[in-house]
Short mmCIF file of C-alpha atoms (C1' of nucleotides) in Angstrom, two decimals:
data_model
loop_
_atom_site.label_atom_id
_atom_site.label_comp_id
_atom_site.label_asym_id
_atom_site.label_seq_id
_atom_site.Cartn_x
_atom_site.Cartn_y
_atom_site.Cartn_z
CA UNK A 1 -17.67 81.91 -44.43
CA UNK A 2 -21.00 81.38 -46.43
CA UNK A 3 -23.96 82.46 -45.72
CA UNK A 4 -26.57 81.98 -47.97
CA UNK A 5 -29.30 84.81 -46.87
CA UNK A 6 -30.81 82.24 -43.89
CA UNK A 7 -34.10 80.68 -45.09
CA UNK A 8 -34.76 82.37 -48.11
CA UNK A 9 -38.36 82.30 -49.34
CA UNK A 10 -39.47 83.01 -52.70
CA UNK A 11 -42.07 85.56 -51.99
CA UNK A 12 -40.36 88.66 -50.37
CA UNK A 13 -41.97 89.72 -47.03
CA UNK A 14 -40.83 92.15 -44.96
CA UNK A 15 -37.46 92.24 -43.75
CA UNK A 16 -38.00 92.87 -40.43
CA UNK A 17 -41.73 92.10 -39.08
CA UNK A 18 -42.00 93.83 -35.92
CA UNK A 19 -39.52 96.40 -36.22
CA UNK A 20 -39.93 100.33 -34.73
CA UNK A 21 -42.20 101.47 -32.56
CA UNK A 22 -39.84 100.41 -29.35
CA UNK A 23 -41.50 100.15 -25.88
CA UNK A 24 -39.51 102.49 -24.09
CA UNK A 25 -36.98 104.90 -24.58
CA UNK A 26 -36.07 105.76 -28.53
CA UNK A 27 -32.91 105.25 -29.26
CA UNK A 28 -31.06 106.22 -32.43
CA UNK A 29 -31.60 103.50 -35.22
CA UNK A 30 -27.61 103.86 -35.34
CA UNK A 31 -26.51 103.71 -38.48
CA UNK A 32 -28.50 101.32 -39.90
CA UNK A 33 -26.26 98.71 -39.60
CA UNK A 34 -27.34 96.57 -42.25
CA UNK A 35 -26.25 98.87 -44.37
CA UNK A 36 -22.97 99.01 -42.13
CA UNK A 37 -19.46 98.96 -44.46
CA UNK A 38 -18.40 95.91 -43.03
CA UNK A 39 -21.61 94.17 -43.35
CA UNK A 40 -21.45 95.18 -47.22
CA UNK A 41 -18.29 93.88 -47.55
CA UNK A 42 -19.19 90.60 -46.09
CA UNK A 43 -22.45 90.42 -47.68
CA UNK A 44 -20.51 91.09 -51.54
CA UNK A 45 -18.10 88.44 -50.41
CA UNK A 46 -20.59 85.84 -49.91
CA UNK A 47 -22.05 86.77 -52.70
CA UNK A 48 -18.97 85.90 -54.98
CA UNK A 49 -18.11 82.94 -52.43
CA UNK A 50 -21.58 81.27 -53.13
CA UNK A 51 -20.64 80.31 -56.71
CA UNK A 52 -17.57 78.81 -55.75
CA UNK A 53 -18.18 76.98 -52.90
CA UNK A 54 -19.89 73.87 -55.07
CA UNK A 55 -17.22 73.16 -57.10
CA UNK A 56 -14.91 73.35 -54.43
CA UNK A 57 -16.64 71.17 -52.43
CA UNK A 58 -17.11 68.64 -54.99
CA UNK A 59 -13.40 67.97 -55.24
CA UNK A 60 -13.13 68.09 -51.86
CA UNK A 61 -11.22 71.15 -50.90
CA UNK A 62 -12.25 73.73 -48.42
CA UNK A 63 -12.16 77.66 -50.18
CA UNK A 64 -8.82 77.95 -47.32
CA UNK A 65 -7.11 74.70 -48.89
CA UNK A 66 -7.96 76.22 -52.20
CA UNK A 67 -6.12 79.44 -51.57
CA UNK A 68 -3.19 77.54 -50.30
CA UNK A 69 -3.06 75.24 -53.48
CA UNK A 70 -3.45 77.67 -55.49
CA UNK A 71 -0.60 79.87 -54.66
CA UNK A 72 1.64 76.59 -54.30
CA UNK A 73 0.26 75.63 -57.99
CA UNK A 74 2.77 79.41 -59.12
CA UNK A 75 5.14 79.65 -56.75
CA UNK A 76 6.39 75.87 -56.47
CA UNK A 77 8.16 75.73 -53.12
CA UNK A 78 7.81 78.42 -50.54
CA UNK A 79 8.26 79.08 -46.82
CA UNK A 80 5.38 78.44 -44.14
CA UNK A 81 5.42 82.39 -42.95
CA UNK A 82 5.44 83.57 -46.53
CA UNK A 83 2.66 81.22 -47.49
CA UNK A 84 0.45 82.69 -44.94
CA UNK A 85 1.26 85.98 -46.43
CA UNK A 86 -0.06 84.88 -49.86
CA UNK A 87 -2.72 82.93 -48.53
CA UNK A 88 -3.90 85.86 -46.18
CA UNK A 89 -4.35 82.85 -43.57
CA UNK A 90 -3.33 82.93 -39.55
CA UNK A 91 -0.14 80.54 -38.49
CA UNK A 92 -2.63 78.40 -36.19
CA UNK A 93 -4.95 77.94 -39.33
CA UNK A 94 -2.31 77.58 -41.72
CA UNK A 95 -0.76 74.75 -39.66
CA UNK A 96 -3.92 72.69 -39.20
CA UNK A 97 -4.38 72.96 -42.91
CA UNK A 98 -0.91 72.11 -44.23
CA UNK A 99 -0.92 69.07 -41.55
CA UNK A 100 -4.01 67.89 -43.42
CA UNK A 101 -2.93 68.17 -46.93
CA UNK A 102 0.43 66.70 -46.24
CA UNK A 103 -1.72 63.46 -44.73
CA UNK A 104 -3.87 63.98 -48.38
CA UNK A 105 0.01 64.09 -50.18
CA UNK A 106 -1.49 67.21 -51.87
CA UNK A 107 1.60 69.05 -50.28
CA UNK A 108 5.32 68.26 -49.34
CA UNK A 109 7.07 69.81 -46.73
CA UNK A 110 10.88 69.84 -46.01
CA UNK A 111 12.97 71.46 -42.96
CA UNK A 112 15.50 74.43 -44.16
CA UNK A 113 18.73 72.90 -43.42
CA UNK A 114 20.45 76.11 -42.63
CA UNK A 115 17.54 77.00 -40.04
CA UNK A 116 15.78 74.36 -38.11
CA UNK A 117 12.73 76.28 -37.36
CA UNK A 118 11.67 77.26 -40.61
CA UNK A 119 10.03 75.07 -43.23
CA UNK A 120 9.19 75.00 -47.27
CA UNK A 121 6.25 73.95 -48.70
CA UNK A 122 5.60 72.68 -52.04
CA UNK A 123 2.72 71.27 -54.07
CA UNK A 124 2.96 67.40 -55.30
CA UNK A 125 1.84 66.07 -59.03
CA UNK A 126 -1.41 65.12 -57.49
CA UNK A 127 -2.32 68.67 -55.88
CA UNK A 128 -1.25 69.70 -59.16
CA UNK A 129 -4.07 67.59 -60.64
CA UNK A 130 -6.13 68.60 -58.38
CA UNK A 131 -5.50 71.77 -59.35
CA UNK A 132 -6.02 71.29 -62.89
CA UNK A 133 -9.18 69.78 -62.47
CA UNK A 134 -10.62 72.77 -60.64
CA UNK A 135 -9.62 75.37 -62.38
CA UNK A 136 -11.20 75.35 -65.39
CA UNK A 137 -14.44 75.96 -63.62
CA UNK A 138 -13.41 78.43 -61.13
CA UNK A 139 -11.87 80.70 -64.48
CA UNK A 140 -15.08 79.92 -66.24
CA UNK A 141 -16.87 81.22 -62.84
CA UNK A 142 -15.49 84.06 -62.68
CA UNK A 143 -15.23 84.64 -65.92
CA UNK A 144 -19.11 85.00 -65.86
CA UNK A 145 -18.96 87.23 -62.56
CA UNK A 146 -16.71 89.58 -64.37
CA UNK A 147 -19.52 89.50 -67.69
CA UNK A 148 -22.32 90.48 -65.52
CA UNK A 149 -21.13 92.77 -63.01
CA UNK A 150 -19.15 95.03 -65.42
CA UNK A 151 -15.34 94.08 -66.37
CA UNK A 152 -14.78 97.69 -66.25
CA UNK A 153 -16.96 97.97 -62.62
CA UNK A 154 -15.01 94.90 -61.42
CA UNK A 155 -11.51 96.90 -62.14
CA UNK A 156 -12.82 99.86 -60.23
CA UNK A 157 -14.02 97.67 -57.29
CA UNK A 158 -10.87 96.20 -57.07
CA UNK A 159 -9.36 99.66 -56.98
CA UNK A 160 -11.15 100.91 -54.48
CA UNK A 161 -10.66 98.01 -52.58
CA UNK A 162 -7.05 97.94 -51.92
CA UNK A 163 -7.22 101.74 -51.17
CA UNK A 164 -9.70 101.25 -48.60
CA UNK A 165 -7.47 98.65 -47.39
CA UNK A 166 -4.80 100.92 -47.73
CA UNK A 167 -6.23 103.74 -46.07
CA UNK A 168 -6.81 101.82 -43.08
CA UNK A 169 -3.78 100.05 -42.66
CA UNK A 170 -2.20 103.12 -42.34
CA UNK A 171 -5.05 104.00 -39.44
CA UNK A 172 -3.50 103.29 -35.95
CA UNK A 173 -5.39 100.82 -34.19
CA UNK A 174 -6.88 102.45 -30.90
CA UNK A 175 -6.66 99.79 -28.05
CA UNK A 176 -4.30 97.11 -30.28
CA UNK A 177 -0.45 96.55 -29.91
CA UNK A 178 0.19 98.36 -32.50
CA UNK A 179 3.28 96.60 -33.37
CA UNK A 180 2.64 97.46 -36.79
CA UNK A 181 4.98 100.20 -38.88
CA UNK A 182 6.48 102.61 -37.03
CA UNK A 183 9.23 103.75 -39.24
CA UNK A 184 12.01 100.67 -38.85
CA UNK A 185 14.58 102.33 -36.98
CA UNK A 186 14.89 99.03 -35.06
CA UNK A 187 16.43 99.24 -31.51
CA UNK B 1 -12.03 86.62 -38.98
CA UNK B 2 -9.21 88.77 -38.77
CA UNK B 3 -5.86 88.58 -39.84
CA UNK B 4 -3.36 90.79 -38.86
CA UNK B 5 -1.11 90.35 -41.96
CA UNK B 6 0.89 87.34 -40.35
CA UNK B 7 4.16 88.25 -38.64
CA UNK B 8 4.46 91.73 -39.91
CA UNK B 9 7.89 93.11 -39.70
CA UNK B 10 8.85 96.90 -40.27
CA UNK B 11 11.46 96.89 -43.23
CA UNK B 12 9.51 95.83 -46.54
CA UNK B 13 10.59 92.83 -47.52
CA UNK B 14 9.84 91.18 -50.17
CA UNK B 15 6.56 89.30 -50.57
CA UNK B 16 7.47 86.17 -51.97
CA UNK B 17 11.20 85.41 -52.15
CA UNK B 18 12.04 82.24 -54.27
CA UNK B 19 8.48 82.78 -56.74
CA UNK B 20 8.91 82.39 -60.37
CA UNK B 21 11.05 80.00 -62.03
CA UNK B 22 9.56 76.93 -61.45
CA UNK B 23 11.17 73.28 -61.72
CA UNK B 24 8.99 71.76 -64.82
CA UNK B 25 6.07 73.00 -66.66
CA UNK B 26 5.71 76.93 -66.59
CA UNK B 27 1.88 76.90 -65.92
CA UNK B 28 -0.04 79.68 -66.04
CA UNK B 29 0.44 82.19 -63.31
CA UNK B 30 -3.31 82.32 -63.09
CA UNK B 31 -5.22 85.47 -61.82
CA UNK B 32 -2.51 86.31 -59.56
CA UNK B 33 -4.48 85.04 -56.63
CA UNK B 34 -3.59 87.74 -54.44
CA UNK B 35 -5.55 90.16 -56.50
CA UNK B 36 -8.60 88.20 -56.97
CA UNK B 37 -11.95 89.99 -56.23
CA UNK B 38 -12.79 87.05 -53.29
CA UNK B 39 -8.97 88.29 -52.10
CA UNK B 40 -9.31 91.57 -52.28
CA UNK B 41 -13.28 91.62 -50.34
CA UNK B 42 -11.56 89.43 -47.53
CA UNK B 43 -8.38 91.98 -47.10
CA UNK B 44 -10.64 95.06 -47.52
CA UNK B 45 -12.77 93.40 -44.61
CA UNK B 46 -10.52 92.30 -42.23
CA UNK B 47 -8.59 96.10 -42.88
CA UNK B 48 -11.73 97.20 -41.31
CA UNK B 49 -12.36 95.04 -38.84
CA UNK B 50 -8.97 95.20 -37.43
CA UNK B 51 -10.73 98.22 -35.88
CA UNK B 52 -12.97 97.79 -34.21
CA UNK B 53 -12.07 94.42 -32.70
CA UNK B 54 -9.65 95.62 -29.52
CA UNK B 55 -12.68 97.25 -28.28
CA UNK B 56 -15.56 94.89 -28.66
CA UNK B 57 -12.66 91.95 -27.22
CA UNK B 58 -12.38 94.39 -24.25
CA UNK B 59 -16.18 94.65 -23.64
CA UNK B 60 -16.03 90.85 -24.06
CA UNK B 61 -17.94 90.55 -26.96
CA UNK B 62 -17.33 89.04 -30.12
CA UNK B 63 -18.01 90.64 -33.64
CA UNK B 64 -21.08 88.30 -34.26
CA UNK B 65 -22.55 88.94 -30.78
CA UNK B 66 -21.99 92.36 -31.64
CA UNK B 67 -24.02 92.37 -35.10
CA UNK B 68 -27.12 90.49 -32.92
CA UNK B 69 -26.78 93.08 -30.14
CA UNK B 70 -26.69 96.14 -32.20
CA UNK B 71 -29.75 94.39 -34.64
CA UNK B 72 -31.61 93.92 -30.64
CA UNK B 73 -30.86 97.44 -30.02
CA UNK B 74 -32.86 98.89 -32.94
CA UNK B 75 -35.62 96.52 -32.93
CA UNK B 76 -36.87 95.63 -29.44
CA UNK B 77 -38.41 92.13 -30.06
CA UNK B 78 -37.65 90.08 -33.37
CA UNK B 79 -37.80 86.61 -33.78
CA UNK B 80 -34.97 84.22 -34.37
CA UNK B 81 -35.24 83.74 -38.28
CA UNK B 82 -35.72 87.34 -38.83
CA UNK B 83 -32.58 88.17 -36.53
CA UNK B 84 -30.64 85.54 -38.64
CA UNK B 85 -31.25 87.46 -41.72
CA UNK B 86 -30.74 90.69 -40.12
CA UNK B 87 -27.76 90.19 -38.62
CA UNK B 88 -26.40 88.08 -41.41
CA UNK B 89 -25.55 84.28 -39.68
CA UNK B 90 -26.68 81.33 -40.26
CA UNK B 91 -28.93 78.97 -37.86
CA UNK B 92 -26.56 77.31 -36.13
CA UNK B 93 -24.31 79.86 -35.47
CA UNK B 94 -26.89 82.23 -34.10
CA UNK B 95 -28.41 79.03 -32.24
CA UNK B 96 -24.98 78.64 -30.32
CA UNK B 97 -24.57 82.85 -29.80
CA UNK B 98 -28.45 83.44 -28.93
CA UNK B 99 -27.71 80.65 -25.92
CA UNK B 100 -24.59 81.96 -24.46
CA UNK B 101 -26.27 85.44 -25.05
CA UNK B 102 -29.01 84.29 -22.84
CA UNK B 103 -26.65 82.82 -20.21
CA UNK B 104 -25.15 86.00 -19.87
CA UNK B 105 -28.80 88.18 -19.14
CA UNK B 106 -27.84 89.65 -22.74
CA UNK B 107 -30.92 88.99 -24.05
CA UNK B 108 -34.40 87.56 -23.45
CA UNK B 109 -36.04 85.15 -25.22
CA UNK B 110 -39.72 83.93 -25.09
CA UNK B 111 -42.07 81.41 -27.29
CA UNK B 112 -44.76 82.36 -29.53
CA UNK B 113 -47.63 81.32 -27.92
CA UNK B 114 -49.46 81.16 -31.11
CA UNK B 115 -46.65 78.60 -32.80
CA UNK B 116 -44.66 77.04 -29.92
CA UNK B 117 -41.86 76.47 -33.09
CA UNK B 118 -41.12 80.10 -33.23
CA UNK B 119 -39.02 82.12 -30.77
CA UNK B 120 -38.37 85.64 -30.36
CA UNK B 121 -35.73 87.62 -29.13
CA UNK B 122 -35.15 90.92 -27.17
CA UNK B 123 -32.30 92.93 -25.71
CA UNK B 124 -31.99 93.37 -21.77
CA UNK B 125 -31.41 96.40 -19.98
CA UNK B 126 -28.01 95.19 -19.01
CA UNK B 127 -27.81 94.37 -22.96
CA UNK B 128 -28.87 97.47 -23.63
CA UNK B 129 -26.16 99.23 -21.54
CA UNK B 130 -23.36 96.74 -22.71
CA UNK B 131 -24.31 98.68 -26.66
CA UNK B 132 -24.18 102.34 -25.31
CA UNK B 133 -20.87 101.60 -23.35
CA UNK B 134 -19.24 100.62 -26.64
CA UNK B 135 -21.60 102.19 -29.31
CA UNK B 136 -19.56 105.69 -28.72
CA UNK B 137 -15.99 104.23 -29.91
CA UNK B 138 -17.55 101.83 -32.13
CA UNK B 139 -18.82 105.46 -34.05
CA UNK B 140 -15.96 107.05 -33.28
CA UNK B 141 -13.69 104.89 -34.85
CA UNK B 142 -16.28 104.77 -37.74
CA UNK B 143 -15.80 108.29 -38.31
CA UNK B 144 -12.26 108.37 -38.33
CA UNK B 145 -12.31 105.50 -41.38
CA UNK B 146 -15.10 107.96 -43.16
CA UNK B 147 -12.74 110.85 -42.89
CA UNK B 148 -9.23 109.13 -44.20
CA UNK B 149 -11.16 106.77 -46.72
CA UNK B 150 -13.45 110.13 -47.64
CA UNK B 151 -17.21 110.17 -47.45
CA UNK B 152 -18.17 110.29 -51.32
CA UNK B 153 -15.97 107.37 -52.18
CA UNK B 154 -17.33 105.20 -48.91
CA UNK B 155 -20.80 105.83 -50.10
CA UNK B 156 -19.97 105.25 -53.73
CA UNK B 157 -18.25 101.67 -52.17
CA UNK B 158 -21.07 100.30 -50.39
CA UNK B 159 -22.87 101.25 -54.17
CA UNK B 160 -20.33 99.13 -55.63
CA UNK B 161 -20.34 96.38 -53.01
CA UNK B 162 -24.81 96.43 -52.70
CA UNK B 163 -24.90 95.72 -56.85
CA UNK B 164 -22.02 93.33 -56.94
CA UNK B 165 -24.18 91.64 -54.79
CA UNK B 166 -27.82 91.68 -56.22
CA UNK B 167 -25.91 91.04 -59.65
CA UNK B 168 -24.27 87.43 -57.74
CA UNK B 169 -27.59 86.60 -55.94
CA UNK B 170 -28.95 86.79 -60.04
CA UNK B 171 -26.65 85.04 -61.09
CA UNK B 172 -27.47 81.15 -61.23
CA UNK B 173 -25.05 78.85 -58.77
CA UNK B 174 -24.05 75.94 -60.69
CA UNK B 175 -23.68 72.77 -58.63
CA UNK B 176 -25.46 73.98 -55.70
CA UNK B 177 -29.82 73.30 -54.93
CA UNK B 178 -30.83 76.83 -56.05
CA UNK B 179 -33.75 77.29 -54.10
CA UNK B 180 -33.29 80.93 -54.12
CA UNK B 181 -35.70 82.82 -56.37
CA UNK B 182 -37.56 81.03 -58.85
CA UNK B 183 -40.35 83.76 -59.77
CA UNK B 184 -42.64 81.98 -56.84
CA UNK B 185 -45.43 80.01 -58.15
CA UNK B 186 -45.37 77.93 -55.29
CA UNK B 187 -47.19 74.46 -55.69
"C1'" DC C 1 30.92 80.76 -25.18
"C1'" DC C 2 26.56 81.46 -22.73
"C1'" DA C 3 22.32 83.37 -20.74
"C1'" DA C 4 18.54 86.10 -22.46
"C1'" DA C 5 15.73 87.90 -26.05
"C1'" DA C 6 13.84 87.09 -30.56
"C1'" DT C 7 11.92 83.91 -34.30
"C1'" DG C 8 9.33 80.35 -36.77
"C1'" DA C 9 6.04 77.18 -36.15
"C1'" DT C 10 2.83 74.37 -33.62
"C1'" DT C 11 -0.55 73.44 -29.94
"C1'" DA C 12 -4.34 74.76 -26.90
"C1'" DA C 13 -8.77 76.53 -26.18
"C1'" DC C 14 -12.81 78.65 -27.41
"C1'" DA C 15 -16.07 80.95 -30.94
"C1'" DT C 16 -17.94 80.78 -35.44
"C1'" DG C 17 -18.69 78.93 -40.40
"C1'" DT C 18 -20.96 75.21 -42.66
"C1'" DT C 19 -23.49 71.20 -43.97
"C1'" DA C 20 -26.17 67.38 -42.43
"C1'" DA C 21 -29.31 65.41 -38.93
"C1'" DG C 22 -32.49 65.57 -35.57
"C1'" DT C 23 -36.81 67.56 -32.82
"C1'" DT C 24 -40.99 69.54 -32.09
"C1'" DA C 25 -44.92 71.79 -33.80
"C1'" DA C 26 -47.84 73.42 -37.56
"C1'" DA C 27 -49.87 73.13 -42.03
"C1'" DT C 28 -51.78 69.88 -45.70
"C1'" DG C 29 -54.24 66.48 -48.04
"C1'" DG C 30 -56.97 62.98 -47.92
"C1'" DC D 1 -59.34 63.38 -37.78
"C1'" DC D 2 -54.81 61.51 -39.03
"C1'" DA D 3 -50.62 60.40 -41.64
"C1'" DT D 4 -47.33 63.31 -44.48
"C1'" DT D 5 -45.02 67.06 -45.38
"C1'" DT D 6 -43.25 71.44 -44.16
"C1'" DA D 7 -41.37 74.83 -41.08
"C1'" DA D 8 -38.50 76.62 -37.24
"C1'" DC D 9 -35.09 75.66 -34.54
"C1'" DT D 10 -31.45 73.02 -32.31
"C1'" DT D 11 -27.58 69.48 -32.35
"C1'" DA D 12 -23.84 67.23 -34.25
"C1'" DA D 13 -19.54 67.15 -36.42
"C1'" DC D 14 -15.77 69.01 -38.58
"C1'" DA D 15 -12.95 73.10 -40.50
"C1'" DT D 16 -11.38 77.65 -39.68
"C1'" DG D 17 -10.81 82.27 -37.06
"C1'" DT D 18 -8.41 84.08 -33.16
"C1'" DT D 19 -5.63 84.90 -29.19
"C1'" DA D 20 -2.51 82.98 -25.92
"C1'" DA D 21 0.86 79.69 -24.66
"C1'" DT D 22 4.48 76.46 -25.75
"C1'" DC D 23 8.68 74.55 -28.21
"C1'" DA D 24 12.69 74.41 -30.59
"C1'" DT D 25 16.21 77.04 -32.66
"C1'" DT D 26 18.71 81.35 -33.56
"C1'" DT D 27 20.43 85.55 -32.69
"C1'" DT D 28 22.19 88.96 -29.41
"C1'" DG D 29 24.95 90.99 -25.98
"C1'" DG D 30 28.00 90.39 -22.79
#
DNA sequence: CCAAAATGATTAACATGTTAAGTTAAATGG
DNA sequence: CCATTTAACTTAACATGTTAATCATTTTGG
């Protein structure tokens, strides 16, 4: 993710230069669409992301590797599949990442004995380090976020955040396999 | 993007089975991650997205192609920066979609005859027919998100979500070349 | 106990995110 | 008028998003 509002001068100028007046037929503007709700959220997202990014980079950890260190650094061993819960990250993604920060000893991974298939994940002293040395920043970071946006805003946000997400989980998907929740009654 | 809530299973189950109790050193539990504002835009996103992807994947386009195509359909001509910043990608990115876009009698693109640097960009008829075969759903499903979510609360999110925003882009980025807005006194 | 279905995880393949380098053309400053 | 600098893209290179396929192991149902 990241964008950082592509080639951005200092004196504003029109958003769009040649914009209206089509040649032929006049179709609806539709929406907007910059003003689209998932172009907001992605928009406020890179907006937060932007300040982090730096830091991150710095030390040398993507803001995916972060997210997975991170939940290691308070959970200290957990399951692949449940990490990419917590992480909110794909299996294929999740995989390439974890291979890497094994190879970086940032992570250790083991084999379940009792299952074969499944494997746990923890964080070593120097991911903890790591950790610790990022931190800091990222709290002070958002720290100031939360100052100038409103802490009491922020809460709200939040709020109406995971209801949205809510709302829509419970939305059946039109074309998708919705293999989703359908009432376990299973078989 | 997208995540589909990795391997989701009917029965609730708990979210993180061995958490807690660590080994050593208790350290802080720290923001508990999973409700962190950069968390919480990503879910809220991809809850939305989850959508409206089936049907732009069986029109075969992708969610960025879709942002440029939609941006084309409203604007008839634009050139390539503008359409960056309109459709929200970066340069390369739009480099790589604006070529395959081409490829594919999308779109048109021609050279500014009065700076051979700049390009501009415009949708094709067959472009153009690609947006009203999916534009319908696309509002459809819109609609149905507006009515569970409820109007007054979407507007008063994308409120939320536009000054979270102009509040970040205010906000100073520490270790990163701020060229953003530095009250232009150029030279 | 065994063949078939289900699981957990990885690999494959392709599109995009992201930062750093080019490339070509235009604007600038002698 | 010309060497620099700047601007607008495009390429390169690497990490992740995403969907499909593959693998190994377990669980199921006979």
């Amino acid at each position: 993710m990241g964008l950082k509002t592509p080639s951005r001068d200092s004196r504003p100028r029109e958003a769009v230069p040649a914009a209206a007046s089509n040649t032929g037929a006049a179709q609806a503007p539709m929406r907007e669409f910059s003003r689209s709700l998932p172009m907001a959220l992605l928009r406020a997202r890179e907006a937060v992301m932007r300040h982090f990014r730096p830091s991150l980079r710095a030390d040398g950890v993507t803001e995916q590797q972060w997210r997975i260190l991170r939940a290691l650094s308070s959970i200290d061993i957990i399951e692949v599949t449940d990490l990419a819960r917590v992480a909110y990250l794909l299996g294929p993604s999740l995989s390439r990442i974890l291979r890497d920060l094994e190879a970086r000893r940032l992570i250790e991974r083991k084999t379940v004995k009792s299952d074969l298939r499944r494997g746990t994940i923890s964080i070593t002293a120097k991911g903890l380090k790591l950790i610790e040395a990022v931190a800091p920043h990222s709290e002070a970071i958002y720290a100031e976020m939360t100052k100038r946006y409103g802490a009491q805003k922020l809460s709200d946000l939040q709020d109406m955040l995971n209801l949205l997400e809510s709302s829509l989980l419970a939305m059946p998907v039109h074309g998708g396999n919705n293999d989703a929740d359908d009432s376990g009654d299973d078989k």
